[in-house]
Coordinates of C-alpha atoms in Angstrom, one line a residue:
M1 CA -22.2 -10.4 -14.1
E2 CA -22.0 -11.3 -17.8
A3 CA -23.9 -8.3 -19.0
F4 CA -21.8 -6.1 -16.7
V5 CA -18.6 -7.4 -18.3
K6 CA -20.0 -6.9 -21.8
D7 CA -20.7 -3.2 -21.1
Y8 CA -17.2 -2.8 -19.7
D9 CA -15.7 -4.4 -22.8
K10 CA -17.6 -1.9 -25.0
V11 CA -16.3 1.1 -23.1
I12 CA -12.7 -0.2 -23.4
K13 CA -13.2 -0.9 -27.1
K14 CA -14.5 2.7 -27.8
Q15 CA -11.7 4.2 -25.7
R16 CA -9.0 2.3 -27.6
M17 CA -10.5 3.4 -30.9
L18 CA -10.1 7.1 -29.8
E19 CA -6.6 6.4 -28.5
T20 CA -5.4 4.8 -31.8
N21 CA -7.0 7.6 -33.9
D22 CA -6.5 10.7 -31.7
P23 CA -8.9 13.4 -32.9
L24 CA -6.6 16.2 -31.8
D25 CA -3.8 14.7 -33.8
R26 CA -6.1 14.6 -36.9
L27 CA -7.0 18.3 -36.4
I28 CA -3.3 19.2 -36.0
N29 CA -2.3 17.4 -39.1
I30 CA -5.1 19.1 -41.1
V31 CA -4.0 22.6 -39.9
N32 CA -0.3 21.8 -40.6
E33 CA -1.2 20.6 -44.2
A34 CA -3.0 23.9 -44.7
K35 CA 0.0 25.9 -43.4
D36 CA 2.3 24.0 -45.8
K37 CA 0.0 24.7 -48.7
I38 CA -0.2 28.4 -48.0
R39 CA 3.5 28.6 -47.5
A40 CA 4.1 27.0 -50.8
D41 CA 1.5 29.1 -52.6
P42 CA 0.7 32.4 -50.8
S43 CA -1.9 33.3 -53.4
S44 CA -4.1 30.4 -52.2
V45 CA -4.6 31.8 -48.7
S46 CA -8.3 32.5 -49.2
A47 CA -9.1 29.2 -50.9
S48 CA -7.0 27.2 -48.4
L49 CA -8.7 28.8 -45.3
T50 CA -12.1 28.2 -46.8
A51 CA -11.3 24.6 -47.5
L52 CA -9.7 24.3 -44.0
G53 CA -12.8 25.6 -42.3
K54 CA -15.0 23.1 -44.1
T55 CA -12.6 20.2 -43.3
I56 CA -12.4 21.2 -39.6
K57 CA -16.2 21.3 -39.5
T58 CA -16.5 17.8 -41.0
V59 CA -13.7 16.3 -38.8
S60 CA -15.2 18.0 -35.7
S61 CA -18.6 16.6 -36.5
G62 CA -17.0 13.1 -36.8
I63 CA -15.1 13.6 -33.5
S64 CA -18.3 14.7 -31.8
E65 CA -20.1 11.5 -33.0
E66 CA -17.2 9.3 -31.7
H67 CA -17.4 11.0 -28.3
K68 CA -21.1 10.5 -28.2
E69 CA -20.6 6.8 -28.9
L70 CA -18.1 6.6 -26.0
Q71 CA -20.3 8.5 -23.7
S72 CA -23.2 6.3 -24.6
A73 CA -21.2 3.2 -23.8
L74 CA -20.0 4.8 -20.6
S75 CA -23.5 5.6 -19.6
K76 CA -24.7 2.1 -20.1
Y77 CA -21.7 0.8 -18.1
S78 CA -22.6 3.2 -15.3
K79 CA -26.2 2.0 -15.2
A80 CA -25.0 -1.6 -15.2
I81 CA -22.9 -0.8 -12.1
D82 CA -25.8 0.9 -10.4
K83 CA -28.0 -2.0 -11.2
R84 CA -25.5 -4.6 -10.1
F85 CA -24.3 -2.8 -6.9
T86 CA -27.3 -1.4 -5.2
G87 CA -25.8 -0.7 -1.8
D88 CA -26.4 2.8 -0.4
M89 CA -23.0 3.9 0.8
I90 CA -24.4 7.0 2.4
A91 CA -26.0 4.9 5.1
A92 CA -22.5 3.6 6.1
I93 CA -20.9 7.1 6.2
N94 CA -20.5 9.2 9.3
P95 CA -20.6 12.8 8.1
H96 CA -19.2 14.1 11.4
A97 CA -16.2 11.7 11.6
F98 CA -13.7 14.4 10.9
D99 CA -15.3 17.3 12.8
N100 CA -12.6 19.3 14.5
K101 CA -10.0 16.9 13.0
E102 CA -9.5 18.6 9.6
N103 CA -5.9 19.5 10.3
I104 CA -5.1 15.8 11.1
L105 CA -6.7 14.7 7.9
R106 CA -4.8 17.3 5.8
N107 CA -1.5 16.4 7.5
T108 CA -2.2 12.7 6.7
I109 CA -2.9 13.5 3.0
A110 CA 0.3 15.6 2.7
M111 CA 2.4 12.9 4.4
H112 CA 0.9 10.3 2.1
F113 CA 2.2 12.3 -1.0
I114 CA 5.7 12.5 0.7
R115 CA 5.7 8.8 1.5
Q116 CA 4.8 7.9 -2.1
G117 CA 7.7 10.0 -3.4
N118 CA 5.4 12.8 -4.8
F119 CA 7.4 15.5 -3.0
E120 CA 6.4 18.4 -5.3
I121 CA 2.7 17.5 -4.9
G122 CA 3.1 17.1 -1.1
D123 CA 4.8 20.4 -0.8
T124 CA 2.2 22.2 -2.8
F125 CA -0.7 20.6 -0.9
A126 CA 1.0 21.5 2.5
K127 CA 1.5 25.1 1.4
E128 CA -2.1 25.5 0.2
A129 CA -3.4 23.8 3.3
G130 CA -1.3 25.9 5.6
L131 CA 0.7 23.0 7.0
K132 CA 4.2 22.8 8.3
L133 CA 5.7 19.4 7.4
P134 CA 8.8 18.4 9.3
E135 CA 11.8 19.0 7.0
S136 CA 13.8 16.2 8.5
M137 CA 11.1 13.6 7.6
R138 CA 11.0 14.9 4.0
H139 CA 14.8 14.5 3.7
K140 CA 14.6 10.9 5.1
F141 CA 12.0 9.9 2.5
M142 CA 14.0 11.5 -0.3
E143 CA 16.9 9.4 0.8
M144 CA 14.7 6.3 0.9
F145 CA 13.4 6.8 -2.7
E146 CA 16.8 7.6 -4.1
I147 CA 17.9 4.2 -2.8
V148 CA 14.8 2.4 -4.0
E149 CA 15.3 3.9 -7.5
A150 CA 18.8 2.6 -7.5
L151 CA 17.5 -0.9 -6.4
K152 CA 15.1 -0.8 -9.3
V153 CA 18.0 -0.8 -11.8
N154 CA 19.9 -3.5 -9.8
S155 CA 22.3 -1.0 -8.2
L156 CA 22.8 -2.3 -4.7
E157 CA 25.6 0.0 -3.5
P158 CA 23.5 2.8 -2.0
A159 CA 21.3 0.2 -0.1
L160 CA 24.5 -1.7 1.1
E161 CA 26.0 1.6 2.4
W162 CA 22.8 2.5 4.2
S163 CA 22.4 -1.0 5.8
T164 CA 26.0 -1.1 6.9
R165 CA 25.7 2.3 8.5
H166 CA 22.6 1.2 10.4
R167 CA 23.8 -2.4 11.1
R168 CA 23.2 -2.2 14.9
E169 CA 19.7 -0.8 14.7
L170 CA 18.7 -3.4 12.1
E171 CA 20.2 -6.3 14.1
K172 CA 18.1 -5.2 17.1
R173 CA 15.0 -5.7 14.9
S174 CA 16.3 -9.1 13.7
S175 CA 16.5 -7.7 10.1
I176 CA 18.3 -9.8 7.5
L177 CA 18.4 -6.9 4.9
E178 CA 22.2 -6.5 4.9
F179 CA 22.9 -10.2 4.3
K180 CA 20.2 -10.3 1.6
L181 CA 21.9 -7.4 -0.2
H182 CA 25.3 -9.0 0.0
R183 CA 23.8 -12.3 -1.2
Q184 CA 22.2 -10.5 -4.2
R185 CA 25.4 -8.8 -5.1
Y186 CA 27.3 -12.1 -5.0
L187 CA 24.7 -13.7 -7.3
Q188 CA 25.0 -10.8 -9.7
L189 CA 28.7 -11.4 -10.0
L190 CA 28.1 -15.1 -10.7
E191 CA 25.4 -14.4 -13.3
A192 CA 27.9 -12.1 -15.0
S193 CA 30.4 -15.0 -15.1
R194 CA 32.8 -13.1 -12.8
K195 CA 33.7 -16.1 -10.7
E196 CA 36.9 -14.7 -9.2
D197 CA 35.2 -11.4 -8.2
A198 CA 32.4 -13.4 -6.6
I199 CA 34.8 -15.5 -4.5
A200 CA 36.7 -12.3 -3.4
Y201 CA 33.4 -10.6 -2.5
A202 CA 32.2 -13.7 -0.5
K203 CA 35.5 -13.7 1.5
Q204 CA 35.2 -10.0 2.2
N205 CA 31.5 -9.9 3.3
F206 CA 30.1 -13.3 4.3
G207 CA 32.3 -13.9 7.3
Y208 CA 30.3 -11.5 9.5
F209 CA 27.1 -13.4 8.9
G210 CA 28.6 -16.9 9.2
T211 CA 27.1 -17.9 12.5
R212 CA 23.6 -16.8 11.6
H213 CA 23.3 -17.8 7.9
T214 CA 25.7 -20.8 7.8
Q215 CA 23.4 -23.1 5.7
E216 CA 22.6 -20.4 3.2
I217 CA 26.2 -19.4 2.8
M218 CA 27.1 -23.0 2.1
R219 CA 24.6 -23.2 -0.7
L220 CA 25.9 -19.9 -2.1
M221 CA 29.4 -21.4 -2.2
G222 CA 28.0 -24.5 -4.0
C223 CA 26.9 -22.2 -6.8
L224 CA 30.5 -21.7 -7.8
L225 CA 30.4 -25.2 -9.4
F226 CA 27.7 -24.0 -11.7
F227 CA 28.5 -20.3 -12.1
D228 CA 28.1 -20.4 -15.8
R229 CA 24.7 -22.2 -15.7
I230 CA 23.1 -21.5 -12.3
K231 CA 19.5 -21.3 -13.8
S232 CA 19.7 -24.9 -14.9
S233 CA 21.5 -26.1 -11.7
P234 CA 20.3 -27.5 -8.4
Y235 CA 20.7 -23.9 -7.1
A236 CA 18.3 -22.3 -9.6
D237 CA 15.9 -21.3 -6.8
L238 CA 18.5 -18.8 -5.6
I239 CA 18.0 -16.8 -8.8
A240 CA 14.4 -15.9 -8.1
P241 CA 12.7 -13.6 -10.6
N242 CA 11.1 -11.5 -7.9
A243 CA 14.3 -11.2 -5.8
N244 CA 14.8 -7.6 -6.6
A245 CA 11.2 -6.7 -5.7
D246 CA 11.5 -8.5 -2.4
I247 CA 14.6 -6.6 -1.5
Q248 CA 12.9 -3.3 -2.4
H249 CA 10.0 -4.2 -0.1
M250 CA 12.4 -5.4 2.7
F251 CA 14.4 -2.2 2.5
T252 CA 11.3 0.0 2.5
R253 CA 9.9 -1.8 5.5
D254 CA 13.2 -1.6 7.5
F255 CA 13.8 2.0 6.6
C256 CA 10.3 3.0 7.8
S257 CA 10.8 0.9 10.9
L258 CA 13.9 2.7 11.9
I259 CA 12.2 6.1 11.7
G260 CA 9.2 4.8 13.7
L261 CA 6.7 4.5 10.9
S262 CA 4.7 1.6 9.3
C263 CA 5.7 0.4 5.9
E264 CA 2.4 1.7 4.3
S265 CA 1.0 5.1 4.8
P266 CA -1.9 5.6 7.3
L267 CA -4.0 7.0 4.4
Y268 CA -3.5 3.9 2.3
I269 CA -4.3 1.5 5.2
S270 CA -7.4 3.5 6.1
V271 CA -8.7 3.4 2.5
T272 CA -7.9 -0.3 2.3
V273 CA -9.6 -1.2 5.5
G274 CA -12.6 1.0 4.6
T275 CA -13.0 -0.8 1.3
Q276 CA -12.9 -4.2 2.9
A277 CA -15.4 -3.1 5.6
M278 CA -17.8 -1.3 3.4
P279 CA -19.9 -4.2 2.2
T280 CA -20.5 -5.5 5.7
I281 CA -21.3 -2.1 7.1
I282 CA -23.8 -1.4 4.2
K283 CA -25.5 -4.7 4.8
M284 CA -25.7 -4.1 8.5
S285 CA -27.1 -0.6 8.0
S286 CA -29.8 -1.9 5.7
I287 CA -30.8 -4.6 8.2
M288 CA -31.0 -2.1 11.0
K289 CA -32.9 0.3 8.9
A290 CA -35.4 -2.4 8.1
K291 CA -35.8 -3.4 11.7
K292 CA -35.8 0.3 12.8
T293 CA -33.0 -0.3 15.4
E294 CA -29.9 1.6 16.2
W295 CA -26.3 0.7 17.2
S296 CA -26.1 0.1 20.9
Q297 CA -22.6 1.7 21.4
Q298 CA -21.4 5.0 20.0
S299 CA -18.4 4.7 17.6
E300 CA -18.5 0.9 17.9
L301 CA -19.5 -1.4 15.1
P302 CA -22.2 -4.0 16.0
V303 CA -20.5 -6.6 13.8
E304 CA -16.9 -7.9 13.4
I305 CA -15.1 -6.9 10.2
N306 CA -12.8 -9.6 8.7
L307 CA -9.6 -7.8 7.7
T308 CA -6.5 -9.2 6.0
D309 CA -3.5 -9.9 8.1
D310 CA -1.5 -6.9 6.9
T311 CA -4.2 -4.5 8.1
K312 CA -4.5 -5.9 11.7
F313 CA -2.7 -4.0 14.4
H314 CA -2.5 -4.4 18.2
S315 CA -0.5 -1.4 19.3
I316 CA -3.0 -0.7 22.1
F317 CA -5.7 -2.7 23.9
A318 CA -9.1 -1.1 24.5
C319 CA -11.3 -2.8 27.1
P320 CA -14.5 -4.1 25.5
V321 CA -16.4 -3.3 28.7
S322 CA -15.2 0.1 29.7
K323 CA -14.0 1.2 26.2
E324 CA -10.9 2.6 27.8
Q325 CA -7.3 1.9 26.7
A326 CA -5.2 -0.4 28.9
T327 CA -2.4 1.2 31.0
D328 CA 0.3 -0.1 33.3
E329 CA -2.0 0.6 36.3
N330 CA -5.0 -0.9 34.4
P331 CA -3.6 -3.8 32.4
P332 CA -5.5 -6.3 30.3
M333 CA -6.5 -9.5 32.1
M334 CA -7.5 -12.8 30.5
M335 CA -10.2 -14.8 32.2
V336 CA -10.4 -18.6 32.3
C337 CA -12.6 -18.6 29.2
G338 CA -10.0 -16.7 27.2
H339 CA -11.8 -13.4 26.9
V340 CA -9.8 -10.3 27.9
I341 CA -11.0 -7.2 29.7
C342 CA -9.1 -4.5 31.7
K343 CA -8.3 -5.0 35.4
E344 CA -10.6 -2.3 36.7
S345 CA -13.6 -3.8 34.8
L346 CA -12.7 -7.2 36.2
V347 CA -12.7 -5.8 39.8
K348 CA -16.1 -4.0 39.3
L349 CA -17.7 -7.1 37.9
S350 CA -16.4 -9.3 40.8
R351 CA -17.8 -6.8 43.4
S352 CA -21.3 -7.0 41.9
V353 CA -21.6 -10.7 42.7
P354 CA -22.0 -12.0 46.2
N355 CA -19.9 -15.2 45.9
G356 CA -17.1 -13.7 43.9
R357 CA -17.7 -15.9 40.9
L358 CA -18.3 -13.5 38.0
K359 CA -19.8 -14.3 34.7
C360 CA -17.8 -13.4 31.6
P361 CA -19.5 -10.5 29.7
Y362 CA -19.2 -12.4 26.4
C363 CA -19.9 -16.0 27.3
P364 CA -21.6 -18.1 30.0
T365 CA -18.3 -19.1 31.7
E366 CA -18.0 -18.2 35.4
S367 CA -14.7 -17.7 37.1
M368 CA -13.0 -16.0 40.0
S369 CA -11.1 -12.7 39.5
S370 CA -8.1 -14.3 41.1
Q371 CA -7.9 -16.8 38.3
A372 CA -7.4 -14.0 35.6
K373 CA -3.9 -13.6 34.3
N374 CA -2.1 -10.5 33.0
V375 CA -1.8 -10.4 29.2
Y376 CA 1.1 -8.7 27.4
F377 CA 0.6 -7.5 23.8

């Protein structure tokens, strides 16, 4: 990796040299100097233009050389990447994955732009792709980003107004957003040495949360003794440097939850999961290619992909035997060994054995179908 890093550093160095001495700025300055000279002495037009042409030619030649050096460094860096990472990603790609699903993909991309706050790009993409995005969803995300922008400059009022308006829905989801916002506003007043205003604010807003956040409110009241030096007091942990960022994330998560969406866009999650899974899939593909074998099940990976906790979802259960989604009539059932399959698969397996003791499809354990228990996700 050392040679790889050196090539990378060379590219960055060349790029910074061009940024600090922008060639276009140099050409603009040369042309402006020629214009000023001609304006001051109109009789020197011919001589000035001749000199300008020679100068531009010289500067352009120097610019060309600088870009050649950058391209050379970039080429070496690209070769170092190819040499270091030799995996064939084509082997891990299914070219037919989105056959007859182009509209779903386009809609996902358009909604990703909207969810990132790039409304103009999202609208343009939707128009050119012939999509009709729900206007109500667009307005909701516009409201969300307006509040997030206010939070970025420590303006809590819009978020407080929204959380108060949706108090019941947030409480059903056990959200503590509204209390955290009031807590942050109270601490802002203390940091600004507005002790009396902080006391009045606490009396007005903390009472509703008294039974659920008693201990934390008691600590917040203790801050009053150190209102002019909280950062050096026993309550310094309350003034966390990342408190504002945490509230932004909490608000975004709860806002998306109320409109029935995940905090991150599906496109972002898909790309993240694909990036995490790609090395394993490439390795598996190369092994199968060498052994001249194929995957046993269509659309099912032959290996388990280790994903991070924030990319694991269990909204549905698909039976590993029948490959069908579980329903109320065909619920997931956990056998004695801990493995889970759907009820219909369990019944079919038990019918195929004479004594009723079926073997788990994934381990040697035997059990009776009557010993299996319903599982609720």
